[in-house]
JSON list of C-alpha atoms in Angstrom, two decimals:
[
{"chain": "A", "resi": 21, "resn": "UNK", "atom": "CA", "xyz": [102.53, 74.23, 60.38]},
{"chain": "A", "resi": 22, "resn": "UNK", "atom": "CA", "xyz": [99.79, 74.91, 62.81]},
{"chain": "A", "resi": 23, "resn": "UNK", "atom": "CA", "xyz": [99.47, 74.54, 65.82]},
{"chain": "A", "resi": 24, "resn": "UNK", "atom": "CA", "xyz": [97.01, 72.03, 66.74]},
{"chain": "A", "resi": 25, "resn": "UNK", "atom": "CA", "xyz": [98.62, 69.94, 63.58]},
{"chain": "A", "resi": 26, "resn": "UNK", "atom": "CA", "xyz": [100.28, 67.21, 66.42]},
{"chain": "A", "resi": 27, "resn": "UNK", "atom": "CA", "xyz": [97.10, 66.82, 68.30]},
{"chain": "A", "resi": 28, "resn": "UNK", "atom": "CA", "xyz": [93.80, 64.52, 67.81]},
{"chain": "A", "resi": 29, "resn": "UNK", "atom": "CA", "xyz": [90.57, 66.75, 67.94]},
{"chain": "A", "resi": 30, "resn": "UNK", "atom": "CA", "xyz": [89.00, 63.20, 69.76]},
{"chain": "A", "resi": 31, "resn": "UNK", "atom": "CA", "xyz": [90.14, 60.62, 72.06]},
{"chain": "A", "resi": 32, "resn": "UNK", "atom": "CA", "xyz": [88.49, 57.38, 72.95]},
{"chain": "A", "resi": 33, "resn": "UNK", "atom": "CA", "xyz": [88.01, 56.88, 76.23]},
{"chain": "A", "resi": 34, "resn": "UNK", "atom": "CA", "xyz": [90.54, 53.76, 76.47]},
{"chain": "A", "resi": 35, "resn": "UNK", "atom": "CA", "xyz": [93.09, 56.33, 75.26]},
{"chain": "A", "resi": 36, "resn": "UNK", "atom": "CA", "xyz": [92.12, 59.31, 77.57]},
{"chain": "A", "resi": 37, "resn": "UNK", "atom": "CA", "xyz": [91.52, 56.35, 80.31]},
{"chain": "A", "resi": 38, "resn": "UNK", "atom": "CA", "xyz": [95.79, 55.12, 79.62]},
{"chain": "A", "resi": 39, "resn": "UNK", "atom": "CA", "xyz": [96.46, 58.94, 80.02]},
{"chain": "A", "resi": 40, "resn": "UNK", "atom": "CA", "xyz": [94.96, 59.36, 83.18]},
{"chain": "A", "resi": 41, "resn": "UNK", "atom": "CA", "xyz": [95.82, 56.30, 84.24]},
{"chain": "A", "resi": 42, "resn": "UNK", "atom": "CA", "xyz": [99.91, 57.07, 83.75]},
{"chain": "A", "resi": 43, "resn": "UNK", "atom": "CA", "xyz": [99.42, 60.85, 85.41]},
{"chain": "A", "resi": 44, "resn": "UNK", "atom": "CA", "xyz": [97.59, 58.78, 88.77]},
{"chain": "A", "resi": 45, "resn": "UNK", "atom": "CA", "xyz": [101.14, 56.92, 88.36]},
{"chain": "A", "resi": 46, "resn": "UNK", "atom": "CA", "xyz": [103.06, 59.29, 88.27]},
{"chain": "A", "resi": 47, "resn": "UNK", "atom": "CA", "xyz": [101.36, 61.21, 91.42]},
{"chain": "A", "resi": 48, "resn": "UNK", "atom": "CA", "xyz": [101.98, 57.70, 93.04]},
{"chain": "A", "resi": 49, "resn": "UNK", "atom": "CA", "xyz": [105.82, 57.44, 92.08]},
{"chain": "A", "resi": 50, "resn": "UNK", "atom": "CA", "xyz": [106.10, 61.21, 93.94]},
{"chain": "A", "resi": 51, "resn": "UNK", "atom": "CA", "xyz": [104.65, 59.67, 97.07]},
{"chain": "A", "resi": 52, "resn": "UNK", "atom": "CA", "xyz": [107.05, 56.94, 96.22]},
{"chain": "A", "resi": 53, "resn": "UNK", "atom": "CA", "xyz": [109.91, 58.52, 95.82]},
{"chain": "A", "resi": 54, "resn": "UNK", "atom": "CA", "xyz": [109.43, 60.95, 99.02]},
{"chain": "A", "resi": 55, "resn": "UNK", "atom": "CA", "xyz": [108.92, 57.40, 100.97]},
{"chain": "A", "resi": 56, "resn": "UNK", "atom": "CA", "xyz": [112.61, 56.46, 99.31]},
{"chain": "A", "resi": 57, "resn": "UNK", "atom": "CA", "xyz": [114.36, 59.89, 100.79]},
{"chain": "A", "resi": 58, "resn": "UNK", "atom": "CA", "xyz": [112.93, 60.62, 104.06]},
{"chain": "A", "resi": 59, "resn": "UNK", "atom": "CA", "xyz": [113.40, 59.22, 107.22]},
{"chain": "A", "resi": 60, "resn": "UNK", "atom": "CA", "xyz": [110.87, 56.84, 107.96]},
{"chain": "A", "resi": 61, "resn": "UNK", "atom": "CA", "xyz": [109.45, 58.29, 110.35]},
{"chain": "A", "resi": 62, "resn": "UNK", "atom": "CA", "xyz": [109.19, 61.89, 109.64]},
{"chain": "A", "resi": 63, "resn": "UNK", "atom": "CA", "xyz": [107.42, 60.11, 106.09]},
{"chain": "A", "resi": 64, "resn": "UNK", "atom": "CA", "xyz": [104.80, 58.52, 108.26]},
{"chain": "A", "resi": 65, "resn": "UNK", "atom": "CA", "xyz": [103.79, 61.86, 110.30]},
{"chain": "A", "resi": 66, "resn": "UNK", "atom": "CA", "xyz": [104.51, 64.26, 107.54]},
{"chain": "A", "resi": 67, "resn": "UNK", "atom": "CA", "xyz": [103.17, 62.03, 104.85]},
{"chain": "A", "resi": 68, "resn": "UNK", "atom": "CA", "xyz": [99.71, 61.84, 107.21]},
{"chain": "A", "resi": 69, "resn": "UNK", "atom": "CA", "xyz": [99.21, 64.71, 108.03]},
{"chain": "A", "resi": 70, "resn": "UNK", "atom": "CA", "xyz": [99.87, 66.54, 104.62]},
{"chain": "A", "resi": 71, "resn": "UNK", "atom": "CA", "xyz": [97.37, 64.19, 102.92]},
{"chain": "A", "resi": 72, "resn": "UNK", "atom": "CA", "xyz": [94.89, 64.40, 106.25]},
{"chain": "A", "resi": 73, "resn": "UNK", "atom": "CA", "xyz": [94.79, 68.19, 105.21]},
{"chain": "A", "resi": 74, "resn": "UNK", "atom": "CA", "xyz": [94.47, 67.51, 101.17]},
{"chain": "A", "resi": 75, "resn": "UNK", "atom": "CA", "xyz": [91.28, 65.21, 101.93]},
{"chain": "A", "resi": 76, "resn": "UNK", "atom": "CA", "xyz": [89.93, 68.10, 104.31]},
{"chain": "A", "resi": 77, "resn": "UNK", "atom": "CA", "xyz": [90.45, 70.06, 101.16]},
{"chain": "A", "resi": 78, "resn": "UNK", "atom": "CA", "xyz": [88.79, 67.86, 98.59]},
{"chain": "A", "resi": 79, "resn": "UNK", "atom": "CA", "xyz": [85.88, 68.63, 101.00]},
{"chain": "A", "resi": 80, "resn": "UNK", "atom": "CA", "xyz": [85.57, 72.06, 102.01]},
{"chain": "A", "resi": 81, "resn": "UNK", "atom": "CA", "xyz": [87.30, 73.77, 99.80]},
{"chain": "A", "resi": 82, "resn": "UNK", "atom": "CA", "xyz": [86.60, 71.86, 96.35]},
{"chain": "A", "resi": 83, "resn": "UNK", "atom": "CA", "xyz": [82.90, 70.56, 97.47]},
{"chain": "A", "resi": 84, "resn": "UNK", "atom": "CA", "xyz": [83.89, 67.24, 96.49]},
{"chain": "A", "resi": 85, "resn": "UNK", "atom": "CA", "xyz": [80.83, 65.27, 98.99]},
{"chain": "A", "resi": 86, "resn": "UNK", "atom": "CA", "xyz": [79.01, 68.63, 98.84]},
{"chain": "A", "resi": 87, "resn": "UNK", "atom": "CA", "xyz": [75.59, 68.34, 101.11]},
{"chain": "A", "resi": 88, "resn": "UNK", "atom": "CA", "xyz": [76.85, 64.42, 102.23]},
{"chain": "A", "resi": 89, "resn": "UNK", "atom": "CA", "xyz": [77.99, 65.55, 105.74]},
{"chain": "A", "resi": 90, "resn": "UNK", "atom": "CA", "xyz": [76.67, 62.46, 108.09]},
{"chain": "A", "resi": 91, "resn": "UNK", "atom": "CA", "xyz": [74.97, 60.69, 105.08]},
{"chain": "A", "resi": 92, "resn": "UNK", "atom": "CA", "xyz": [77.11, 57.35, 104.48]},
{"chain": "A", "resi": 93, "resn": "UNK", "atom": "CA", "xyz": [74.88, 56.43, 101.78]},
{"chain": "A", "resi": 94, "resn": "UNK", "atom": "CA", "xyz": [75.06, 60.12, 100.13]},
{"chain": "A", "resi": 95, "resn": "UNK", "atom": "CA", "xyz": [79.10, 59.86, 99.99]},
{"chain": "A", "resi": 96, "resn": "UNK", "atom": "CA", "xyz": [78.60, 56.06, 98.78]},
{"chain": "A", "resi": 97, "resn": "UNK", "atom": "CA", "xyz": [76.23, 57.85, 96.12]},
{"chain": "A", "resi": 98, "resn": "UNK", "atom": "CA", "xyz": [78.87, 60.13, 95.16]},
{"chain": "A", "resi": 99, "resn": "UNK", "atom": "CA", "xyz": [81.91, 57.67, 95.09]},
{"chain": "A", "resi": 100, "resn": "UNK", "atom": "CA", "xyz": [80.33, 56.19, 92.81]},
{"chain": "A", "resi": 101, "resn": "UNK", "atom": "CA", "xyz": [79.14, 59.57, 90.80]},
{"chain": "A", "resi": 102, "resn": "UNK", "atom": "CA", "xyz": [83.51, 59.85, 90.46]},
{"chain": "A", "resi": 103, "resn": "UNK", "atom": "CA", "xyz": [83.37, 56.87, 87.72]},
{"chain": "A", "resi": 104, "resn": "UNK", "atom": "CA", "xyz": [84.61, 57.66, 84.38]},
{"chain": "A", "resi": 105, "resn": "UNK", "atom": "CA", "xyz": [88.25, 58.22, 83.27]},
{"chain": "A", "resi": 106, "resn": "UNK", "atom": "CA", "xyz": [89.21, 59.66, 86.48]},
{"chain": "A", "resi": 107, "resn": "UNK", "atom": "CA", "xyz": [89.12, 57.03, 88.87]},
{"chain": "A", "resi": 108, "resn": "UNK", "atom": "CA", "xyz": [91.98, 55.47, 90.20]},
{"chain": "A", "resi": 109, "resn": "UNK", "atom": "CA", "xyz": [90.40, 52.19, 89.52]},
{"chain": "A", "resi": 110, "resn": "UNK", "atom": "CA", "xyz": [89.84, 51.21, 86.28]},
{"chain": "A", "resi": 111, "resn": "UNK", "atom": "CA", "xyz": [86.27, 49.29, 86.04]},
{"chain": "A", "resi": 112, "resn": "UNK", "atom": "CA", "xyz": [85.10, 51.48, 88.51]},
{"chain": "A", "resi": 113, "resn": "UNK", "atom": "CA", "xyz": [83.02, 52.43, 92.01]},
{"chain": "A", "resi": 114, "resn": "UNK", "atom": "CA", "xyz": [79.69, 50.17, 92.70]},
{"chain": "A", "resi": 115, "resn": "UNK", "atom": "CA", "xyz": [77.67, 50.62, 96.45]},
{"chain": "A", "resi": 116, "resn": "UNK", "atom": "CA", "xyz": [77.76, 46.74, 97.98]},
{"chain": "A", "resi": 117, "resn": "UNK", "atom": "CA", "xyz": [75.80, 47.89, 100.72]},
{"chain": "A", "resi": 118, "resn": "UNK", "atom": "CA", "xyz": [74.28, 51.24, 101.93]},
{"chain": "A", "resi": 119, "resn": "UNK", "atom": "CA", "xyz": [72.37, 51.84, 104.96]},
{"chain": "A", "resi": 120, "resn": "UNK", "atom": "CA", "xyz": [71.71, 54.96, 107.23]},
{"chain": "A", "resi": 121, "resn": "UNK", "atom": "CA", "xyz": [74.47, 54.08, 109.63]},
{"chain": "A", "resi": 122, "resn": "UNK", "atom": "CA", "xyz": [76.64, 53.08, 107.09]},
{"chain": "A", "resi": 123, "resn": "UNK", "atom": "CA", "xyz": [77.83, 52.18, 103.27]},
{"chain": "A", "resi": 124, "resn": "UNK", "atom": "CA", "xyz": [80.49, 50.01, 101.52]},
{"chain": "A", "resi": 125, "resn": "UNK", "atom": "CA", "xyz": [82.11, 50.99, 97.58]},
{"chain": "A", "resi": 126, "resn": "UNK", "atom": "CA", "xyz": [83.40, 48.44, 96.07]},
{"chain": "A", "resi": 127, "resn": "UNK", "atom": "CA", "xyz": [86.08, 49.59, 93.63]},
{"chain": "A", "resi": 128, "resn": "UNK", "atom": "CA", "xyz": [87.06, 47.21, 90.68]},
{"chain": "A", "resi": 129, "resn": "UNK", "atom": "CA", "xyz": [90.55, 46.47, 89.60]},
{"chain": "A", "resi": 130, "resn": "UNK", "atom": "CA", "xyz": [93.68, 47.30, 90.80]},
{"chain": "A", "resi": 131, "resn": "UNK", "atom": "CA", "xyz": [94.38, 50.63, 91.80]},
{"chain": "A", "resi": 132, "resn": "UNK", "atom": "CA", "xyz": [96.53, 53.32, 89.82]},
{"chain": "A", "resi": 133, "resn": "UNK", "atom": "CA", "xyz": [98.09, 54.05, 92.34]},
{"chain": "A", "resi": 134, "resn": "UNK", "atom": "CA", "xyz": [99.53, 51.00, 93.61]},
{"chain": "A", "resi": 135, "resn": "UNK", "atom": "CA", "xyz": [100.27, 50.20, 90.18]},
{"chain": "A", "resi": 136, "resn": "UNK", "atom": "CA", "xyz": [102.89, 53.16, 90.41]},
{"chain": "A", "resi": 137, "resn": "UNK", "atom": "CA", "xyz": [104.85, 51.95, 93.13]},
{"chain": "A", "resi": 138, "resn": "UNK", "atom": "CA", "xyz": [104.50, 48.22, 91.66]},
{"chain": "A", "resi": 139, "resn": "UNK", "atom": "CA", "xyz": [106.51, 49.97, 88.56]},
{"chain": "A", "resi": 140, "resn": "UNK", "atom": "CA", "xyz": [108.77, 51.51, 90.67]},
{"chain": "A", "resi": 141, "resn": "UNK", "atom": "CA", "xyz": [109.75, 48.06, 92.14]},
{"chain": "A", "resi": 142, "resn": "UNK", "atom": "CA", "xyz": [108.82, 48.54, 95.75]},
{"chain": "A", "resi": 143, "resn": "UNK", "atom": "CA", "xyz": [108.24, 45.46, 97.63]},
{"chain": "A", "resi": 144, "resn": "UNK", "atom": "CA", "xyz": [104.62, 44.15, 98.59]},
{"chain": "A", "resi": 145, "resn": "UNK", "atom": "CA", "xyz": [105.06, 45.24, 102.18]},
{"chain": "A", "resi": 146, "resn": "UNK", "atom": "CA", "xyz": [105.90, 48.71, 100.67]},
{"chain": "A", "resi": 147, "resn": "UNK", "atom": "CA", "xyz": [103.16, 48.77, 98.64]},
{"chain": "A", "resi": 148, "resn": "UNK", "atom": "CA", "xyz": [100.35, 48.28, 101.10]},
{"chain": "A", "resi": 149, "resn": "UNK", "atom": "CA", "xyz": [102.74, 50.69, 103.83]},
{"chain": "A", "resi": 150, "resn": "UNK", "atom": "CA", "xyz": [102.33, 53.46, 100.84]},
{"chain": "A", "resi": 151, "resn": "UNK", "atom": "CA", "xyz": [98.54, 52.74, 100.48]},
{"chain": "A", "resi": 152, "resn": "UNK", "atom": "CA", "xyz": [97.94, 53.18, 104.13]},
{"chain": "A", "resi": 153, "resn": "UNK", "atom": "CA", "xyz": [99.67, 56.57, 104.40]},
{"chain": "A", "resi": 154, "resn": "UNK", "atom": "CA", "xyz": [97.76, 57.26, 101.05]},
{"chain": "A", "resi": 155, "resn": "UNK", "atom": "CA", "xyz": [94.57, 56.44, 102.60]},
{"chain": "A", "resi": 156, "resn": "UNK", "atom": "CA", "xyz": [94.96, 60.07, 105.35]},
{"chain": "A", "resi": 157, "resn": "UNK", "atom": "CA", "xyz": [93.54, 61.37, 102.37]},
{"chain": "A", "resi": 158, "resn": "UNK", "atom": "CA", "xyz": [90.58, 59.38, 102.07]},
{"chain": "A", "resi": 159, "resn": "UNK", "atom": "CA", "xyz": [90.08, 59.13, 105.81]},
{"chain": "A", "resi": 160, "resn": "UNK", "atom": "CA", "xyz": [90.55, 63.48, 105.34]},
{"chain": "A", "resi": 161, "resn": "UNK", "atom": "CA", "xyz": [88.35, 63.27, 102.83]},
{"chain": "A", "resi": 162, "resn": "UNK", "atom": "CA", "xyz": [85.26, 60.90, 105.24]},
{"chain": "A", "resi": 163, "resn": "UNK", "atom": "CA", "xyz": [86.29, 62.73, 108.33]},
{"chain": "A", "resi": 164, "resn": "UNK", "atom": "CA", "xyz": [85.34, 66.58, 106.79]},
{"chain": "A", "resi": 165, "resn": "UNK", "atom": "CA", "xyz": [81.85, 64.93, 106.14]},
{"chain": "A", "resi": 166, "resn": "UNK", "atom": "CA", "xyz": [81.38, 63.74, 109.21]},
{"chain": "A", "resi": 167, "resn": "UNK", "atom": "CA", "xyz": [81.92, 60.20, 108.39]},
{"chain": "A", "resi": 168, "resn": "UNK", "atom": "CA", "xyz": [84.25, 57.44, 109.43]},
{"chain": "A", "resi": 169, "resn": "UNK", "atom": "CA", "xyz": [86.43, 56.48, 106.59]},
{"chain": "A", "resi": 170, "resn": "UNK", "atom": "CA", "xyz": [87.88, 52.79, 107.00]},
{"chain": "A", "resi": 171, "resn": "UNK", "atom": "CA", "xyz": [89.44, 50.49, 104.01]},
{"chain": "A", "resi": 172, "resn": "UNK", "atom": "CA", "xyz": [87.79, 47.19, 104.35]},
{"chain": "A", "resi": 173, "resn": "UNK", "atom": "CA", "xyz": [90.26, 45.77, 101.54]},
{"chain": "A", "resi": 174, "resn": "UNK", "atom": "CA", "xyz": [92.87, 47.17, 99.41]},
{"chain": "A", "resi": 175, "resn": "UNK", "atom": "CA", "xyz": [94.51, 46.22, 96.24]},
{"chain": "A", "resi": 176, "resn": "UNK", "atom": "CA", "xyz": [97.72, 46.59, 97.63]},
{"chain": "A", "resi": 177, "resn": "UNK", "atom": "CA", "xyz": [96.86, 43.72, 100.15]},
{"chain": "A", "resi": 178, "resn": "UNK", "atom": "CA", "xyz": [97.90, 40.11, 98.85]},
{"chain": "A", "resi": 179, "resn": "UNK", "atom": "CA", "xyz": [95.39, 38.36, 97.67]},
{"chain": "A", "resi": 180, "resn": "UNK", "atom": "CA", "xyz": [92.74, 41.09, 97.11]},
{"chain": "A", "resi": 181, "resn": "UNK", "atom": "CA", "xyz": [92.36, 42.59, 93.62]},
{"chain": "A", "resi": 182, "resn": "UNK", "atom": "CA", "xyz": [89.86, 45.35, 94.26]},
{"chain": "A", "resi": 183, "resn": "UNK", "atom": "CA", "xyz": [89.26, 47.84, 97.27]},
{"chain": "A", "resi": 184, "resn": "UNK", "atom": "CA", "xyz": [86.85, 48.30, 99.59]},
{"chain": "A", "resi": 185, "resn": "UNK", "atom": "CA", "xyz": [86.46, 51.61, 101.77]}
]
């Protein structure tokens, strides 16, 4: 038998999109399951500050916002640039409003993420805790730009179906 025999040479994106979708799950169940085993509060400063310095990261080190430093509309720009199978949300990053002092993504669906700890059977007030502390990275992520990162509306908030940042 050989080797590639058990594998598809294609995938539709629906079927690469479920794949992705499950691994963004499964990063949120480790989150998830560190919120389960550590003391509260040695979660929330750990937990912040570890994902603080993985945002800085996705900046400087990976060039994720490359050339965007101080440009809200630029990092709008490349939010949305991230759509495709990779996104945490499903239907995807659209700019609701983009000036030079500032610049709204709307992100349709809910997120992967909170999906995860949905599965996992956390409560609704667990849920949106887990999204805050899993917002350092995207505040990380603004900050190393220059910018001021601030989640107008989550998923993981009753009522809202789709995030804002």
């Amino acid at each position: 038998m050989e080797e590639n025999d058990n594998k598809k040479d294609t995938y539709t994106y629906e079927e690469v999109r479920k794949i992705v979708e499950s691994a963004l799950e499964d990063r949120a169940r480790y989150l998830g399951f560190f919120y389960q085993v550590m003391p509260r509060e040695l979660f929330d400063l750990y937990g912040k500050r570890a994902l603080y310095a993985y945002g800085e990261f996705k900046a400087n080190v990976l060039g994720f916002g490359a050339g965007q430093k101080g440009n809200p509309a630029g990092m709008a720009e490349f939010l949305v640039s991230c759509n495709g199978v990779g996104n945490t949300l499903a239907k995807g990053n659209s700019i609701v409003e983009s000036t030079e002092e500032a610049a709204t993504v709307r992100m349709e669906g809910k997120c992967a993420l909170v999906q995860g700890w949905e599965r996992m059977g956390l409560s609704q007030e667990e849920v949106a805790y887990l999204c805050e502390i899993a917002s350092y990275g995207d505040f990380g992520h603004a900050e190393a730009l220059g910018l001021n990162g601030t989640w107008l509306c989550t998923s993981a908030q009753e009522g809202c179906d789709h995030c804002e940042f």
